[in-house]
Amino acid sequence: MEKRIKGSTKLLALFGSPVGHSGSPAMYNFSFRYHGLDYAYLAFDITKEQFPAAVDAVRLFQMRGFNVTMPDKNIAAELVDTLSPAARIIGAVNTVVNDDGHLTGYMTDGSGFVQNLKEHGVSVAGKKLVILGAGGAATAIQVECALQKAAAISIFNAPDPFLDRAKETAQKLKKEVPDCEVKVICLDEQDRLKEEIMTADILVNATRVGMKPDDQISPITDVSVFRPELVVADTVYEPLETKMMKDAKAAGCKKIIDGEGMLLWQGAVAYKLYTGLDMPVDAYQKYKNGQEA
Ligand code: NAD
């Protein structure tokens, strides 16, 4: 470490609260070392109130950029100079790049999801998706899939405050990406859910349902919707194989994609924005698995 950190080393950071559990410092620092880049990455516990001062510090310290985690993603979008198309539609950013004092905000959760699908040989272009959920992850996925030319997206959400957010997203997409047909339906309408999944190419769970400790629950209770050609993707990564994925596997679905890849690829997309290089994903995975063994 003391050999790598020099007077010229540029800093990158994760801002948010809490950040102590984050895997980002390990992932980015491994990749900087791998590519011989003169960068270092640290995590800072920053509250919403402290966020403007943190962004001032980014400019003052001429940091290369920063990632943003909850609860600061919306406030960060208000403090940067330019927003990517996805970040502008969503109104939130998780990655900010500093080019000589000009800050550009991006949302890489959705592009990480789409990239992970690509790594599994699945393109969203021209496809119909059913996406469960309308929170942070779901909205990022819905917007990115529409921007990546999905033909149709049916959003299902429980009758909670996120249902209104789904309606707002649908309104924005209608205006920004009119070629993508977006519907919003309450998750209570189980017959509509079945109908929509039956004509969909890709089913995505972007709700909290199925996460530990409630990992015995699936957002899909009628398993007759699973057919071999339906791609089933979960954003939940704890557990890695959710009940929904197990049910899909038992029903013969050929392509089932877990949430860990989205997590990894959203970081890889950010790494490319910071450095212009492809993150050494395989090398990092091997390193991480070796560490964990
Ligand atoms: P959020 O709080 O912003 O949204 C929560 C969503 O879950 C809402 O749509 C809400 O309606 C739904 N929900 C909660 N309880 C429900 C229930 N009992 N029944 C039906 N719906 C319910 O959360 P978020 O940050 O968007 O996270 C959502 C999921 O995405 C989580 O499982 C999280 O682990 C996952 N996630 C994954 C990644 C990744 O990189 N793989 C990144 C971010 C989030």
PDB file of N, CA and C and ligand atoms in Angstrom, residues 109 133-138 157-158 160 162 187 206-209 211 235-237 259 262-263 266, ligand 1:
ATOM      1  N   ASP A 109     -26.918   1.440 -11.735  1.00  0.00           N
ATOM      2  CA  ASP A 109     -27.644   0.230 -11.294  1.00  0.00           C
ATOM      3  C   ASP A 109     -28.365  -0.423 -12.480  1.00  0.00           C
ATOM      4  N   GLY A 133     -41.788  -4.289  -8.707  1.00  0.00           N
ATOM      5  CA  GLY A 133     -41.148  -3.310  -7.842  1.00  0.00           C
ATOM      6  C   GLY A 133     -41.063  -1.945  -8.497  1.00  0.00           C
ATOM      7  N   ALA A 134     -40.930  -0.920  -7.632  1.00  0.00           N
ATOM      8  CA  ALA A 134     -40.849   0.454  -8.136  1.00  0.00           C
ATOM      9  C   ALA A 134     -39.987   1.299  -7.204  1.00  0.00           C
ATOM     10  N   GLY A 135     -39.083   0.634  -6.471  1.00  0.00           N
ATOM     11  CA  GLY A 135     -38.155   1.356  -5.603  1.00  0.00           C
ATOM     12  C   GLY A 135     -36.926   1.784  -6.393  1.00  0.00           C
ATOM     13  N   GLY A 136     -35.828   2.020  -5.678  1.00  0.00           N
ATOM     14  CA  GLY A 136     -34.612   2.518  -6.314  1.00  0.00           C
ATOM     15  C   GLY A 136     -34.084   1.590  -7.398  1.00  0.00           C
ATOM     16  N   ALA A 137     -33.925   0.302  -7.070  1.00  0.00           N
ATOM     17  CA  ALA A 137     -33.358  -0.646  -8.041  1.00  0.00           C
ATOM     18  C   ALA A 137     -34.307  -0.830  -9.218  1.00  0.00           C
ATOM     19  N   ALA A 138     -35.593  -1.003  -8.918  1.00  0.00           N
ATOM     20  CA  ALA A 138     -36.574  -1.250  -9.979  1.00  0.00           C
ATOM     21  C   ALA A 138     -36.642  -0.073 -10.949  1.00  0.00           C
ATOM     22  N   ASN A 157     -46.517  -3.418  -8.778  1.00  0.00           N
ATOM     23  CA  ASN A 157     -46.079  -3.066  -7.414  1.00  0.00           C
ATOM     24  C   ASN A 157     -47.224  -3.272  -6.435  1.00  0.00           C
ATOM     25  N   ALA A 158     -46.851  -3.613  -5.213  1.00  0.00           N
ATOM     26  CA  ALA A 158     -47.844  -3.766  -4.141  1.00  0.00           C
ATOM     27  C   ALA A 158     -48.543  -2.416  -3.923  1.00  0.00           C
ATOM     28  N   ASP A 160     -48.542   0.002  -2.093  1.00  0.00           N
ATOM     29  CA  ASP A 160     -47.825   0.806  -1.093  1.00  0.00           C
ATOM     30  C   ASP A 160     -47.375   2.098  -1.790  1.00  0.00           C
ATOM     31  N   PHE A 162     -44.840   3.050  -3.169  1.00  0.00           N
ATOM     32  CA  PHE A 162     -44.024   2.900  -4.380  1.00  0.00           C
ATOM     33  C   PHE A 162     -44.877   2.791  -5.648  1.00  0.00           C
ATOM     34  N   LEU A 187     -49.971  -5.128  -7.856  1.00  0.00           N
ATOM     35  CA  LEU A 187     -49.582  -6.535  -7.671  1.00  0.00           C
ATOM     36  C   LEU A 187     -50.739  -7.387  -7.122  1.00  0.00           C
ATOM     37  N   ALA A 206     -37.552  -6.992  -8.616  1.00  0.00           N
ATOM     38  CA  ALA A 206     -36.765  -5.876  -8.068  1.00  0.00           C
ATOM     39  C   ALA A 206     -37.437  -5.345  -6.808  1.00  0.00           C
ATOM     40  N   THR A 207     -38.150  -6.249  -6.101  1.00  0.00           N
ATOM     41  CA  THR A 207     -38.707  -5.893  -4.793  1.00  0.00           C
ATOM     42  C   THR A 207     -37.777  -6.466  -3.717  1.00  0.00           C
ATOM     43  N   ARG A 208     -38.141  -6.204  -2.479  1.00  0.00           N
ATOM     44  CA  ARG A 208     -37.357  -6.759  -1.374  1.00  0.00           C
ATOM     45  C   ARG A 208     -37.806  -8.180  -1.034  1.00  0.00           C
ATOM     46  N   VAL A 209     -38.840  -8.659  -1.708  1.00  0.00           N
ATOM     47  CA  VAL A 209     -39.392  -9.980  -1.376  1.00  0.00           C
ATOM     48  C   VAL A 209     -38.397 -11.083  -1.761  1.00  0.00           C
ATOM     49  N   MET A 211     -35.622 -11.590   0.127  1.00  0.00           N
ATOM     50  CA  MET A 211     -34.352 -11.281   0.809  1.00  0.00           C
ATOM     51  C   MET A 211     -34.300 -11.955   2.169  1.00  0.00           C
ATOM     52  N   THR A 235     -33.019  -9.409  -8.472  1.00  0.00           N
ATOM     53  CA  THR A 235     -32.033  -8.402  -8.032  1.00  0.00           C
ATOM     54  C   THR A 235     -31.531  -8.740  -6.630  1.00  0.00           C
ATOM     55  N   VAL A 236     -32.301  -9.572  -5.925  1.00  0.00           N
ATOM     56  CA  VAL A 236     -31.888  -9.990  -4.576  1.00  0.00           C
ATOM     57  C   VAL A 236     -30.596 -10.798  -4.701  1.00  0.00           C
ATOM     58  N   TYR A 237     -29.607 -10.502  -3.841  1.00  0.00           N
ATOM     59  CA  TYR A 237     -28.372 -11.297  -3.906  1.00  0.00           C
ATOM     60  C   TYR A 237     -28.036 -11.970  -2.575  1.00  0.00           C
ATOM     61  N   GLY A 259     -28.828 -11.950  -8.508  1.00  0.00           N
ATOM     62  CA  GLY A 259     -28.608 -10.515  -8.318  1.00  0.00           C
ATOM     63  C   GLY A 259     -27.151 -10.100  -8.143  1.00  0.00           C
ATOM     64  N   MET A 262     -25.539  -8.152 -11.155  1.00  0.00           N
ATOM     65  CA  MET A 262     -25.945  -6.745 -11.276  1.00  0.00           C
ATOM     66  C   MET A 262     -25.058  -5.871 -10.393  1.00  0.00           C
ATOM     67  N   LEU A 263     -24.813  -6.376  -9.176  1.00  0.00           N
ATOM     68  CA  LEU A 263     -23.991  -5.648  -8.215  1.00  0.00           C
ATOM     69  C   LEU A 263     -22.572  -5.451  -8.767  1.00  0.00           C
ATOM     70  N   GLN A 266     -22.655  -3.134 -12.036  1.00  0.00           N
ATOM     71  CA  GLN A 266     -22.878  -1.697 -11.834  1.00  0.00           C
ATOM     72  C   GLN A 266     -21.563  -1.043 -11.409  1.00  0.00           C
TER      73      GLN A 266
HETATM   74  P1  NAD B   1     -36.631   0.167  -2.136  1.00  0.00           P
HETATM   75  O1  NAD B   1     -36.918   0.254  -0.681  1.00  0.00           O
HETATM   76  O2  NAD B   1     -36.294   1.386  -2.874  1.00  0.00           O
HETATM   77  O3  NAD B   1     -37.904  -0.522  -2.856  1.00  0.00           O
HETATM   78  C1  NAD B   1     -38.550  -1.610  -2.271  1.00  0.00           C
HETATM   79  C2  NAD B   1     -39.498  -2.282  -3.267  1.00  0.00           C
HETATM   80  O4  NAD B   1     -39.909  -3.544  -2.709  1.00  0.00           O
HETATM   81  C3  NAD B   1     -40.769  -1.488  -3.538  1.00  0.00           C
HETATM   82  O5  NAD B   1     -41.168  -1.667  -4.871  1.00  0.00           O
HETATM   83  C4  NAD B   1     -41.785  -2.144  -2.597  1.00  0.00           C
HETATM   84  O6  NAD B   1     -43.109  -2.002  -3.051  1.00  0.00           O
HETATM   85  C5  NAD B   1     -41.334  -3.584  -2.677  1.00  0.00           C
HETATM   86  N1  NAD B   1     -41.744  -4.376  -1.527  1.00  0.00           N
HETATM   87  C6  NAD B   1     -41.273  -4.291  -0.254  1.00  0.00           C
HETATM   88  N2  NAD B   1     -41.918  -5.181   0.518  1.00  0.00           N
HETATM   89  C7  NAD B   1     -42.791  -5.828  -0.277  1.00  0.00           C
HETATM   90  C8  NAD B   1     -43.734  -6.891  -0.072  1.00  0.00           C
HETATM   91  N3  NAD B   1     -43.898  -7.453   1.137  1.00  0.00           N
HETATM   92  N4  NAD B   1     -44.455  -7.327  -1.131  1.00  0.00           N
HETATM   93  C9  NAD B   1     -44.304  -6.779  -2.359  1.00  0.00           C
HETATM   94  N5  NAD B   1     -43.430  -5.787  -2.609  1.00  0.00           N
HETATM   95  C10 NAD B   1     -42.688  -5.326  -1.587  1.00  0.00           C
HETATM   96  O7  NAD B   1     -35.501  -0.935  -2.279  1.00  0.00           O
HETATM   97  P2  NAD B   1     -34.370  -1.089  -3.399  1.00  0.00           P
HETATM   98  O8  NAD B   1     -33.141  -0.433  -2.930  1.00  0.00           O
HETATM   99  O9  NAD B   1     -34.927  -0.725  -4.716  1.00  0.00           O
HETATM  100  O10 NAD B   1     -34.114  -2.661  -3.315  1.00  0.00           O
HETATM  101  C11 NAD B   1     -35.056  -3.565  -3.900  1.00  0.00           C
HETATM  102  C12 NAD B   1     -34.376  -4.894  -4.127  1.00  0.00           C
HETATM  103  O11 NAD B   1     -33.301  -4.724  -5.062  1.00  0.00           O
HETATM  104  C13 NAD B   1     -33.750  -5.480  -2.870  1.00  0.00           C
HETATM  105  O12 NAD B   1     -34.021  -6.862  -2.868  1.00  0.00           O
HETATM  106  C14 NAD B   1     -32.270  -5.244  -3.028  1.00  0.00           C
HETATM  107  O13 NAD B   1     -31.493  -6.275  -2.470  1.00  0.00           O
HETATM  108  C15 NAD B   1     -32.120  -5.291  -4.538  1.00  0.00           C
HETATM  109  N6  NAD B   1     -30.970  -4.520  -5.046  1.00  0.00           N
HETATM  110  C16 NAD B   1     -30.048  -5.194  -5.738  1.00  0.00           C
HETATM  111  C17 NAD B   1     -28.973  -4.537  -6.256  1.00  0.00           C
HETATM  112  C18 NAD B   1     -27.951  -5.325  -7.003  1.00  0.00           C
HETATM  113  O14 NAD B   1     -26.956  -4.744  -7.438  1.00  0.00           O
HETATM  114  N7  NAD B   1     -28.163  -6.606  -7.225  1.00  0.00           N
HETATM  115  C19 NAD B   1     -28.839  -3.152  -6.101  1.00  0.00           C
HETATM  116  C20 NAD B   1     -29.824  -2.474  -5.385  1.00  0.00           C
HETATM  117  C21 NAD B   1     -30.897  -3.179  -4.852  1.00  0.00           C
END
